[in-house]
CSV table of N, CA and C in Angstrom, one decimal:
chain,number,residue,atom,x,y,z
A,1,MET,N,-28.1,-1.5,-19.6
A,1,MET,CA,-28.1,-0.2,-20.1
A,1,MET,C,-28.2,-0.3,-21.7
A,2,SER,N,-29.1,0.5,-22.2
A,2,SER,CA,-29.2,0.4,-23.7
A,2,SER,C,-28.1,1.2,-24.4
A,3,SER,N,-28.0,1.0,-25.7
A,3,SER,CA,-26.9,1.6,-26.5
A,3,SER,C,-27.1,3.1,-26.5
A,4,VAL,N,-28.3,3.6,-26.4
A,4,VAL,CA,-28.6,5.0,-26.4
A,4,VAL,C,-28.1,5.6,-25.0
A,5,GLY,N,-28.4,4.9,-24.0
A,5,GLY,CA,-27.9,5.3,-22.6
A,5,GLY,C,-26.4,5.3,-22.5
A,6,LYS,N,-25.8,4.3,-23.1
A,6,LYS,CA,-24.3,4.3,-23.1
A,6,LYS,C,-23.7,5.4,-23.9
A,7,ALA,N,-24.3,5.7,-25.0
A,7,ALA,CA,-23.8,6.8,-25.9
A,7,ALA,C,-24.0,8.2,-25.1
A,8,LYS,N,-25.1,8.4,-24.4
A,8,LYS,CA,-25.3,9.6,-23.7
A,8,LYS,C,-24.2,9.7,-22.5
A,9,PHE,N,-24.0,8.6,-21.9
A,9,PHE,CA,-23.0,8.5,-20.8
A,9,PHE,C,-21.6,9.0,-21.3
A,10,PHE,N,-21.2,8.4,-22.4
A,10,PHE,CA,-19.9,8.7,-22.9
A,10,PHE,C,-19.8,10.1,-23.5
A,11,ILE,N,-20.9,10.6,-24.1
A,11,ILE,CA,-20.9,12.0,-24.6
A,11,ILE,C,-20.8,12.9,-23.4
A,12,GLY,N,-21.5,12.6,-22.3
A,12,GLY,CA,-21.5,13.4,-21.1
A,12,GLY,C,-20.1,13.4,-20.5
A,13,MET,N,-19.5,12.2,-20.5
A,13,MET,CA,-18.1,12.1,-19.9
A,13,MET,C,-17.2,13.0,-20.8
A,14,ALA,N,-17.2,12.9,-22.1
A,14,ALA,CA,-16.3,13.7,-22.9
A,14,ALA,C,-16.6,15.2,-22.8
A,15,VAL,N,-17.8,15.6,-22.7
A,15,VAL,CA,-18.1,17.0,-22.5
A,15,VAL,C,-17.5,17.5,-21.1
A,16,GLY,N,-17.7,16.7,-20.1
A,16,GLY,CA,-17.2,17.0,-18.8
A,16,GLY,C,-15.7,17.1,-18.8
A,17,ALA,N,-15.0,16.2,-19.5
A,17,ALA,CA,-13.5,16.2,-19.6
A,17,ALA,C,-13.1,17.5,-20.3
A,18,VAL,N,-13.8,17.9,-21.4
A,18,VAL,CA,-13.4,19.1,-22.2
A,18,VAL,C,-13.6,20.3,-21.3
A,19,VAL,N,-14.7,20.4,-20.6
A,19,VAL,CA,-15.0,21.6,-19.8
A,19,VAL,C,-14.0,21.6,-18.6
A,20,GLY,N,-13.7,20.5,-18.0
A,20,GLY,CA,-12.8,20.5,-16.9
A,20,GLY,C,-11.4,20.8,-17.4
A,21,GLY,N,-11.0,20.3,-18.5
A,21,GLY,CA,-9.7,20.7,-19.0
A,21,GLY,C,-9.6,22.1,-19.4
A,22,GLY,N,-10.6,22.7,-20.0
A,22,GLY,CA,-10.7,24.1,-20.3
A,22,GLY,C,-10.6,25.0,-19.1
A,23,LEU,N,-11.2,24.6,-18.0
A,23,LEU,CA,-11.2,25.4,-16.8
A,23,LEU,C,-9.8,25.4,-16.1
A,24,THR,N,-9.1,24.2,-16.2
A,24,THR,CA,-7.8,24.1,-15.6
A,24,THR,C,-6.8,25.0,-16.4
A,25,LEU,N,-7.0,25.2,-17.7
A,25,LEU,CA,-6.1,25.9,-18.5
A,25,LEU,C,-6.2,27.5,-18.3
A,26,THR,N,-7.2,27.9,-17.5
A,26,THR,CA,-7.3,29.3,-17.2
A,26,THR,C,-6.1,29.8,-16.3
A,27,ASP,N,-5.5,28.8,-15.6
A,27,ASP,CA,-4.3,29.1,-14.8
A,27,ASP,C,-3.0,29.2,-15.6
A,28,ARG,N,-2.3,30.2,-15.5
A,28,ARG,CA,-1.1,30.4,-16.4
A,28,ARG,C,-0.1,29.3,-16.1
A,29,GLN,N,0.2,29.0,-14.8
A,29,GLN,CA,1.2,27.9,-14.5
A,29,GLN,C,0.8,26.6,-15.1
A,30,THR,N,-0.5,26.3,-15.1
A,30,THR,CA,-1.0,25.0,-15.7
A,30,THR,C,-0.8,25.0,-17.2
A,31,ARG,N,-1.0,26.1,-17.8
A,31,ARG,CA,-0.8,26.2,-19.3
A,31,ARG,C,0.6,26.0,-19.6
A,32,GLU,N,1.5,26.7,-18.8
A,32,GLU,CA,3.0,26.5,-19.1
A,32,GLU,C,3.4,25.1,-18.9
A,33,GLU,N,2.9,24.4,-17.9
A,33,GLU,CA,3.3,23.0,-17.6
A,33,GLU,C,2.8,22.1,-18.8
A,34,MET,N,1.6,22.4,-19.2
A,34,MET,CA,1.0,21.6,-20.3
A,34,MET,C,1.7,21.8,-21.6
A,35,LYS,N,2.2,23.0,-21.8
A,35,LYS,CA,3.0,23.3,-23.0
A,35,LYS,C,4.3,22.6,-23.0
A,36,GLU,N,5.0,22.6,-21.8
A,36,GLU,CA,6.2,21.8,-21.7
A,36,GLU,C,6.0,20.3,-21.9
A,37,TRP,N,4.9,19.8,-21.3
A,37,TRP,CA,4.6,18.4,-21.4
A,37,TRP,C,4.3,18.1,-22.9
A,38,GLY,N,3.6,18.9,-23.6
A,38,GLY,CA,3.3,18.7,-25.0
A,38,GLY,C,4.6,18.7,-25.8
A,39,LYS,N,5.5,19.6,-25.6
A,39,LYS,CA,6.8,19.6,-26.3
A,39,LYS,C,7.5,18.3,-26.0
A,40,TYR,N,7.5,17.9,-24.8
A,40,TYR,CA,8.2,16.6,-24.4
A,40,TYR,C,7.6,15.4,-25.1
A,41,LEU,N,6.3,15.4,-25.2
A,41,LEU,CA,5.7,14.3,-25.9
A,41,LEU,C,5.9,14.3,-27.4
A,42,ALA,N,6.0,15.5,-28.0
A,42,ALA,CA,6.3,15.7,-29.4
A,42,ALA,C,7.7,15.2,-29.7
A,43,ASP,N,8.6,15.6,-28.8
A,43,ASP,CA,10.0,15.1,-29.0
A,43,ASP,C,10.1,13.6,-28.9
A,44,LEU,N,9.4,13.0,-27.9
A,44,LEU,CA,9.4,11.5,-27.8
A,44,LEU,C,8.8,10.9,-29.1
A,45,ALA,N,7.8,11.5,-29.6
A,45,ALA,CA,7.2,10.9,-30.9
A,45,ALA,C,8.1,11.0,-32.0
A,46,LYS,N,9.0,12.0,-32.1
A,46,LYS,CA,10.0,12.2,-33.2
A,46,LYS,C,11.1,11.2,-33.0
A,47,ASP,N,11.5,10.8,-31.8
A,47,ASP,CA,12.6,9.9,-31.6
A,47,ASP,C,12.2,8.6,-31.0
A,48,PRO,N,11.9,7.6,-31.8
A,48,PRO,CA,11.4,6.3,-31.3
A,48,PRO,C,12.4,5.6,-30.3
A,49,ASP,N,13.7,5.8,-30.5
A,49,ASP,CA,14.7,5.2,-29.6
A,49,ASP,C,14.6,5.8,-28.2
A,50,GLN,N,14.4,7.1,-28.2
A,50,GLN,CA,14.2,7.7,-26.9
A,50,GLN,C,12.9,7.3,-26.2
A,51,LEU,N,11.9,7.2,-27.0
A,51,LEU,CA,10.6,6.7,-26.5
A,51,LEU,C,10.7,5.3,-25.9
A,52,LYS,N,11.4,4.4,-26.7
A,52,LYS,CA,11.6,3.1,-26.2
A,52,LYS,C,12.5,3.0,-24.9
A,53,SER,N,13.5,3.8,-24.9
A,53,SER,CA,14.4,3.8,-23.7
A,53,SER,C,13.6,4.4,-22.5
A,54,THR,N,12.9,5.4,-22.7
A,54,THR,CA,12.1,6.0,-21.6
A,54,THR,C,11.0,5.0,-21.1
A,55,THR,N,10.4,4.4,-22.0
A,55,THR,CA,9.4,3.4,-21.7
A,55,THR,C,10.0,2.2,-20.9
A,56,MET,N,11.2,1.7,-21.3
A,56,MET,CA,11.8,0.6,-20.6
A,56,MET,C,12.3,1.1,-19.2
A,57,GLU,N,12.7,2.3,-19.1
A,57,GLU,CA,13.1,2.8,-17.8
A,57,GLU,C,11.9,2.9,-16.8
A,58,LEU,N,10.8,3.3,-17.3
A,58,LEU,CA,9.6,3.3,-16.5
A,58,LEU,C,9.1,1.9,-16.1
A,59,VAL,N,9.2,1.0,-17.1
A,59,VAL,CA,8.8,-0.4,-16.8
A,59,VAL,C,9.8,-1.0,-15.7
A,60,ASN,N,11.1,-0.7,-15.9
A,60,ASN,CA,12.0,-1.2,-14.9
A,60,ASN,C,11.8,-0.6,-13.5
A,61,ARG,N,11.5,0.6,-13.5
A,61,ARG,CA,11.2,1.3,-12.2
A,61,ARG,C,10.0,0.6,-11.5
A,62,ALA,N,9.0,0.4,-12.4
A,62,ALA,CA,7.7,-0.2,-11.8
A,62,ALA,C,8.0,-1.6,-11.3
A,63,LYS,N,8.8,-2.4,-12.1
A,63,LYS,CA,9.1,-3.7,-11.6
A,63,LYS,C,9.9,-3.7,-10.3
A,64,SER,N,10.9,-2.8,-10.2
A,64,SER,CA,11.7,-2.7,-9.0
A,64,SER,C,10.8,-2.3,-7.8
A,65,THR,N,9.9,-1.3,-8.0
A,65,THR,CA,9.0,-0.9,-7.0
A,65,THR,C,8.1,-2.1,-6.5
A,66,ALA,N,7.6,-2.8,-7.5
A,66,ALA,CA,6.7,-4.0,-7.2
A,66,ALA,C,7.5,-5.0,-6.4
A,67,GLU,N,8.8,-5.3,-6.8
A,67,GLU,CA,9.6,-6.3,-6.1
A,67,GLU,C,9.8,-5.8,-4.6
A,68,GLN,N,10.1,-4.5,-4.5
A,68,GLN,CA,10.4,-4.0,-3.1
A,68,GLN,C,9.2,-4.1,-2.2
A,69,VAL,N,8.0,-3.7,-2.8
A,69,VAL,CA,6.8,-3.8,-2.0
A,69,VAL,C,6.5,-5.3,-1.6
A,70,ASN,N,6.8,-6.2,-2.6
A,70,ASN,CA,6.6,-7.7,-2.3
A,70,ASN,C,7.5,-8.1,-1.2
A,71,GLU,N,8.8,-7.7,-1.2
A,71,GLU,CA,9.7,-8.0,-0.1
A,71,GLU,C,9.2,-7.4,1.2
A,72,ASP,N,8.8,-6.2,1.2
A,72,ASP,CA,8.3,-5.6,2.4
A,72,ASP,C,7.1,-6.3,3.0
A,73,VAL,N,6.2,-6.7,2.1
A,73,VAL,CA,5.0,-7.4,2.6
A,73,VAL,C,5.4,-8.8,3.2
A,74,ASN,N,6.3,-9.5,2.5
A,74,ASN,CA,6.8,-10.8,3.0
A,74,ASN,C,7.4,-10.6,4.4
A,75,PHE,N,8.2,-9.5,4.6
A,75,PHE,CA,8.9,-9.3,5.8
A,75,PHE,C,7.9,-9.0,6.9
A,76,ILE,N,6.9,-8.2,6.6
A,76,ILE,CA,5.8,-7.9,7.6
A,76,ILE,C,5.1,-9.2,8.0
A,77,ARG,N,4.8,-10.0,6.9
A,77,ARG,CA,4.0,-11.3,7.2
A,77,ARG,C,4.8,-12.2,8.1
A,78,GLU,N,6.1,-12.3,7.9
A,78,GLU,CA,7.0,-13.1,8.7
A,78,GLU,C,7.0,-12.6,10.2
A,79,LYS,N,7.0,-11.3,10.3
A,79,LYS,CA,7.0,-10.7,11.7
A,79,LYS,C,5.7,-11.0,12.4
A,80,VAL,N,4.6,-10.9,11.7
A,80,VAL,CA,3.3,-11.2,12.2
A,80,VAL,C,3.2,-12.6,12.6
A,81,ASP,N,3.7,-13.5,11.8
A,81,ASP,CA,3.7,-14.9,12.1
A,81,ASP,C,4.5,-15.2,13.4
A,82,SER,N,5.7,-14.6,13.5
A,82,SER,CA,6.5,-14.9,14.6
A,82,SER,C,5.9,-14.3,15.9
A,83,LEU,N,5.1,-13.2,15.8
A,83,LEU,CA,4.4,-12.6,16.9
A,83,LEU,C,3.3,-13.6,17.4
A,84,LYS,N,2.6,-14.2,16.4
A,84,LYS,CA,1.5,-15.1,16.7
A,84,LYS,C,2.1,-16.3,17.5
A,85,GLU,N,3.3,-16.8,17.1
A,85,GLU,CA,3.9,-17.9,17.8
A,85,GLU,C,4.4,-17.5,19.2
A,86,LEU,N,4.9,-16.2,19.3
A,86,LEU,CA,5.5,-15.8,20.5
A,86,LEU,C,4.4,-15.4,21.6
A,87,THR,N,3.2,-15.0,21.2
A,87,THR,CA,2.2,-14.6,22.1
A,87,THR,C,1.9,-15.7,23.2
A,88,PRO,N,1.6,-16.9,22.9
A,88,PRO,CA,1.3,-17.9,23.9
A,88,PRO,C,2.5,-18.1,24.9
A,89,GLU,N,3.7,-18.0,24.4
A,89,GLU,CA,4.9,-18.1,25.2
A,89,GLU,C,5.0,-17.0,26.2
A,90,VAL,N,4.7,-15.8,25.7
A,90,VAL,CA,4.7,-14.6,26.6
A,90,VAL,C,3.6,-14.7,27.7
A,91,LYS,N,2.4,-15.2,27.3
A,91,LYS,CA,1.3,-15.3,28.3
A,91,LYS,C,1.7,-16.3,29.3
A,92,SER,N,2.4,-17.4,28.9
A,92,SER,CA,2.8,-18.4,29.9
A,92,SER,C,3.9,-17.8,30.8
A,93,LEU,N,4.8,-17.1,30.3
A,93,LEU,CA,5.9,-16.5,31.1
A,93,LEU,C,5.3,-15.5,32.0
A,94,VAL,N,4.4,-14.7,31.6
A,94,VAL,CA,3.8,-13.7,32.5
A,94,VAL,C,3.0,-14.4,33.6
A,95,SER,N,2.3,-15.4,33.3
A,95,SER,CA,1.6,-16.2,34.3
A,95,SER,C,2.5,-16.8,35.3
A,96,GLU,N,3.6,-17.4,34.9
A,96,GLU,CA,4.6,-18.0,35.8
A,96,GLU,C,5.2,-16.9,36.7
A,97,THR,N,5.6,-15.8,36.1
A,97,THR,CA,6.2,-14.7,36.8
A,97,THR,C,5.2,-14.1,37.9
A,98,LYS,N,4.0,-14.0,37.5
A,98,LYS,CA,2.9,-13.5,38.4
A,98,LYS,C,2.8,-14.5,39.5
A,99,GLY,N,2.8,-15.8,39.2
A,99,GLY,CA,2.7,-16.8,40.3
A,99,GLY,C,3.9,-16.8,41.2
A,100,THR,N,5.0,-16.4,40.7
A,100,THR,CA,6.2,-16.4,41.6
A,100,THR,C,6.2,-15.2,42.5
A,101,PHE,N,5.8,-14.1,42.0
A,101,PHE,CA,5.9,-12.8,42.8
A,101,PHE,C,4.6,-12.6,43.6
A,102,LEU,N,3.5,-13.1,43.1
A,102,LEU,CA,2.2,-12.9,43.8
A,102,LEU,C,1.6,-14.2,43.9
A,103,PRO,N,2.0,-15.0,44.9
A,103,PRO,CA,1.6,-16.4,45.0
A,103,PRO,C,0.1,-16.6,45.2
A,104,ASP,N,-0.6,-15.7,45.9
A,104,ASP,CA,-2.0,-15.8,46.1
A,104,ASP,C,-2.8,-15.5,44.8
A,105,GLN,N,-2.3,-14.6,44.0
A,105,GLN,CA,-3.1,-14.3,42.8
A,105,GLN,C,-2.6,-15.1,41.6
A,106,GLY,N,-1.4,-15.7,41.6
A,106,GLY,CA,-0.9,-16.4,40.5
A,106,GLY,C,-1.3,-17.8,40.4
A,107,GLN,N,-1.9,-18.4,41.5
A,107,GLN,CA,-2.3,-19.8,41.5
A,107,GLN,C,-3.6,-20.0,40.7
A,108,ASP,N,-3.7,-21.1,40.2
A,108,ASP,CA,-5.0,-21.5,39.5
A,108,ASP,C,-6.1,-21.7,40.6
A,109,THR,N,-7.1,-21.0,40.4
A,109,THR,CA,-8.2,-21.0,41.4
A,109,THR,C,-8.9,-22.3,41.5
A,110,SER,N,-8.9,-23.1,40.5
A,110,SER,CA,-9.5,-24.4,40.5
A,110,SER,C,-8.8,-25.3,41.4
A,111,VAL,N,-7.5,-25.2,41.6
A,111,VAL,CA,-6.7,-26.1,42.5
A,111,VAL,C,-7.0,-25.7,43.9
A,112,THR,N,-7.1,-24.4,44.2
A,112,THR,CA,-7.4,-24.0,45.6
A,112,THR,C,-8.8,-24.3,46.0
A,113,ASN,N,-9.7,-24.3,45.0
A,113,ASN,CA,-11.1,-24.7,45.3
A,113,ASN,C,-11.2,-26.2,45.6
A,114,GLU,N,-10.5,-27.0,44.9
A,114,GLU,CA,-10.5,-28.4,45.1
A,114,GLU,C,-10.0,-28.8,46.5
A,115,SER,N,-8.9,-28.1,46.9
A,115,SER,CA,-8.3,-28.4,48.2
A,115,SER,C,-9.2,-27.9,49.3
A,116,ALA,N,-9.9,-26.9,49.1
A,116,ALA,CA,-10.8,-26.4,50.1
A,116,ALA,C,-12.0,-27.3,50.3
A,117,THR,N,-12.4,-28.0,49.3
A,117,THR,CA,-13.6,-28.9,49.4
A,117,THR,C,-13.2,-30.2,50.0
A,118,ARG,N,-11.9,-30.6,50.1
A,118,ARG,CA,-11.5,-31.9,50.7
A,118,ARG,C,-11.5,-31.8,52.2
């Protein structure tokens, strides 16, 4: 992409953002919320200590959330691995049970075919 093409792209993006932002401000509730948000940001800018503590709180929340997600993923991974190990055992148990209660259907057909050819 040429530099002229890039410039047009970013100009178009900026114009779109301005138009979109202007349209959303036609709603009274949105204007009020943006006004409150602006006051909050102005207050944060005036008090660097509050900005720092708010930022640290958000960072700590993000870290905590990431750790919790990591623990959840590891738990699910362990359960999936245990199910993978358990599946062959369950298949074997079902086959044995089927053989016990339904002797005609539970037997290996290769054994019955060999005995029939003798």
